[in-house]
Coordinates of C-alpha atoms in Angstrom, one line a residue:
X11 CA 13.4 105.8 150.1
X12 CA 16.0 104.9 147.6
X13 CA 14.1 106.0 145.2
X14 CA 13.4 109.5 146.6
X15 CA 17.3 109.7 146.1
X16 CA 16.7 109.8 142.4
X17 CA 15.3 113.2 142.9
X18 CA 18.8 114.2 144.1
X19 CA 20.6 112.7 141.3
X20 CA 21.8 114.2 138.2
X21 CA 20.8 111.1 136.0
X22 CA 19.2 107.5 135.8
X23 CA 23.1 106.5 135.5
X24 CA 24.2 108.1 138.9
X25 CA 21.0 106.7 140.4
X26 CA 21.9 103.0 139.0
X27 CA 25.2 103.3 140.6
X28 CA 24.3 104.3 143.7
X29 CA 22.3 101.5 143.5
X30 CA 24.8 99.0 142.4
X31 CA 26.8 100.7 145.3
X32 CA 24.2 99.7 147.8
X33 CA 23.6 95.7 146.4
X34 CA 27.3 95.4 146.1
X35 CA 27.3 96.2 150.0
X36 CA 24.4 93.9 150.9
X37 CA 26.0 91.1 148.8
X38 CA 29.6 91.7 150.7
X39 CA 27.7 91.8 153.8
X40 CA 25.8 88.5 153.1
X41 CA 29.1 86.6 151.7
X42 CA 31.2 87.8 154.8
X43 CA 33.3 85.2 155.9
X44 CA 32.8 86.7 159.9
X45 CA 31.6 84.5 162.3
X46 CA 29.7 87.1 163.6
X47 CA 26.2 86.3 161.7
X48 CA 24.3 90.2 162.6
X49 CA 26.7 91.2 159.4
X50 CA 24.7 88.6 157.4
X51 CA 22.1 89.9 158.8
X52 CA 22.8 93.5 158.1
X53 CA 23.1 92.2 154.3
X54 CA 19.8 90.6 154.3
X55 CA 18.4 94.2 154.9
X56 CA 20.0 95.5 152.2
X57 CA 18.8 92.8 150.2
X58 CA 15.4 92.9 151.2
X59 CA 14.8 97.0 150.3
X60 CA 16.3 96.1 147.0
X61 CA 13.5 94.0 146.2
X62 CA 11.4 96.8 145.3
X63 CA 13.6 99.1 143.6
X64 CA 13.0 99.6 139.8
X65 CA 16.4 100.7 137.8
X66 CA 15.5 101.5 134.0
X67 CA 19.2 100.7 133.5
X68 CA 20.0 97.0 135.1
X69 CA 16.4 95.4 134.9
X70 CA 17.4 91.9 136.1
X71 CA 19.0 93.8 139.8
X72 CA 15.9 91.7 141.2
X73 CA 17.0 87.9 139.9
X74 CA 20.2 89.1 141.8
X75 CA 19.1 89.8 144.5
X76 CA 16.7 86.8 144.5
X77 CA 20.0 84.8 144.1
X78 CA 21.9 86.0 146.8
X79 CA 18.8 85.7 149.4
X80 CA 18.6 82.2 148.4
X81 CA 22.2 81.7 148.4
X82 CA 22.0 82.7 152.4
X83 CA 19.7 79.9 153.2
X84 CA 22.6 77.2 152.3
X85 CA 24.0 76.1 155.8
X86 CA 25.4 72.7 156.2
X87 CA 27.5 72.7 159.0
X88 CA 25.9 75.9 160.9
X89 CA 24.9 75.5 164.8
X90 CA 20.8 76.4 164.6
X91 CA 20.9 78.0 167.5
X92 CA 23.5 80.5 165.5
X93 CA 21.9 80.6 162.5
X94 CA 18.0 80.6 163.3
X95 CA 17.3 84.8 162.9
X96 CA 19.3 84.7 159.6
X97 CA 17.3 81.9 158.5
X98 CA 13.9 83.8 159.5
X99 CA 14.7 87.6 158.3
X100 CA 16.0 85.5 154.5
X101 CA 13.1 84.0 154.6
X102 CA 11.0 86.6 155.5
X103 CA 12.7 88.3 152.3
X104 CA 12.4 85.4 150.2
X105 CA 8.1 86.1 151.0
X106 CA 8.3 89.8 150.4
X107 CA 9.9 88.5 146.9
X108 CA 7.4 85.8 146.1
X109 CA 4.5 88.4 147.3
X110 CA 6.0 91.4 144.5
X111 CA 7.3 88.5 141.6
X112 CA 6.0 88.8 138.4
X113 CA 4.4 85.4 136.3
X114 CA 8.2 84.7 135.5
X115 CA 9.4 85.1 139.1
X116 CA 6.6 83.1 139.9
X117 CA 7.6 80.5 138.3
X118 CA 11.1 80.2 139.1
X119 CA 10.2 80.3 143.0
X120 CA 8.3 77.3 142.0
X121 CA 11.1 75.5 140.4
X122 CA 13.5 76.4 142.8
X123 CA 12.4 77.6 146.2
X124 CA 9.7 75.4 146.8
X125 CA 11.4 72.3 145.4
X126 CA 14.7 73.0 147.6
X127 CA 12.6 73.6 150.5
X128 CA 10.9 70.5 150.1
X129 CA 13.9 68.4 149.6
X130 CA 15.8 70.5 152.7
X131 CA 12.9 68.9 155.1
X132 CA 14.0 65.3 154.8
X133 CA 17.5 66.3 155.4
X134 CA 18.3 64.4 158.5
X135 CA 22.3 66.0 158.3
X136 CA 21.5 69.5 159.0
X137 CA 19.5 71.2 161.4
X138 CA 19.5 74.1 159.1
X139 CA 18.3 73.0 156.0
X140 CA 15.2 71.8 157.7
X141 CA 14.4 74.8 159.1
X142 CA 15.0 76.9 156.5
X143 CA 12.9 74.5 154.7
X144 CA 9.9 75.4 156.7
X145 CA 10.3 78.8 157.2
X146 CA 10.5 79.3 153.6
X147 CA 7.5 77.5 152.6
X148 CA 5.9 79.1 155.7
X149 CA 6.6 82.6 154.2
X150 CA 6.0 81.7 150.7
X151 CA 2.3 80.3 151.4
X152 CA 1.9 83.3 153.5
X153 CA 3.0 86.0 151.3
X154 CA 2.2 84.0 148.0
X155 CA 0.0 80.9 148.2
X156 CA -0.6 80.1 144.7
X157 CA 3.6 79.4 144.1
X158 CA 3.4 76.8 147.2
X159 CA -0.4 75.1 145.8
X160 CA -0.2 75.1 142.6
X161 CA 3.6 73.4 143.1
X162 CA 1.9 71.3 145.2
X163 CA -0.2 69.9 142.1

């Protein structure tokens, strides 16, 4: 869809701001200070159809957005009843990610996701982190199974 609106646009450089635009709104969204978590939520969205995008202009959009859904996942002190469907749809991201990453992408998943989930499920402080911790690898073995196996090795 997003980029159907390149169509529209006079130039790759309007198109990459309109997309900058859009990943500046998901990112404000996602780093609300509300306590109303469906704006989170909202972000995640815009997150997760930015996955796919391809700008010519900023290449490394997806690392970004790769660091912001991970930055989501960071609860410490966040009820899990409050927190649970922001946990899921990040995650849920986080797979659609790991099932479109490239060998490099790969790789850091594997460095970081997998190793951070791992370490969130013996967390006996917070509710969250061990949740997120399997839903994550849950949605990475599911959308991706080499990044959790071959980690695994």
């Amino acid at each position: 869809m997003l980029e159907d609106q390149s169509q529209g646009a006079a130039s790759q450089v309007e198109f990459s701001n309109l997309l900058t635009k859009l990943l500046q709104s998901g990112i404000d969204m996602t780093n609300s200070d509300s306590k109303d978590v469906r704006l989170k939520e909202a972000g995640v969205i815009v997150l997760d159809c930015m996955i796919e995008v391809t700008d010519e202009l900023y290449p490394d959009r997806r690392h970004l957005v790769l660091n912001h859904l991970k930055r989501v996942l960071l609860f410490d002190k966040t009820p899990l009843e409050v927190c649970s469907n922001l946990i899921r749809s990040t995650a849920s991201s986080l797979g659609h990610f790991a099932r479109i990453a490239n060998s490099a992408e790969i790789e850091l998943l594997q460095d970081d996701l997998v190793v951070n989930a791992c370490t969130w499920l013996g967390e006996t402080k917070s509710e969250c982190h061990r949740f997120a911790g399997v839903v994550l690898l849950t949605q990475l073995a599911i959308n991706s199974p080499n990044i959790v196996h071959n980690k695994r090795k």
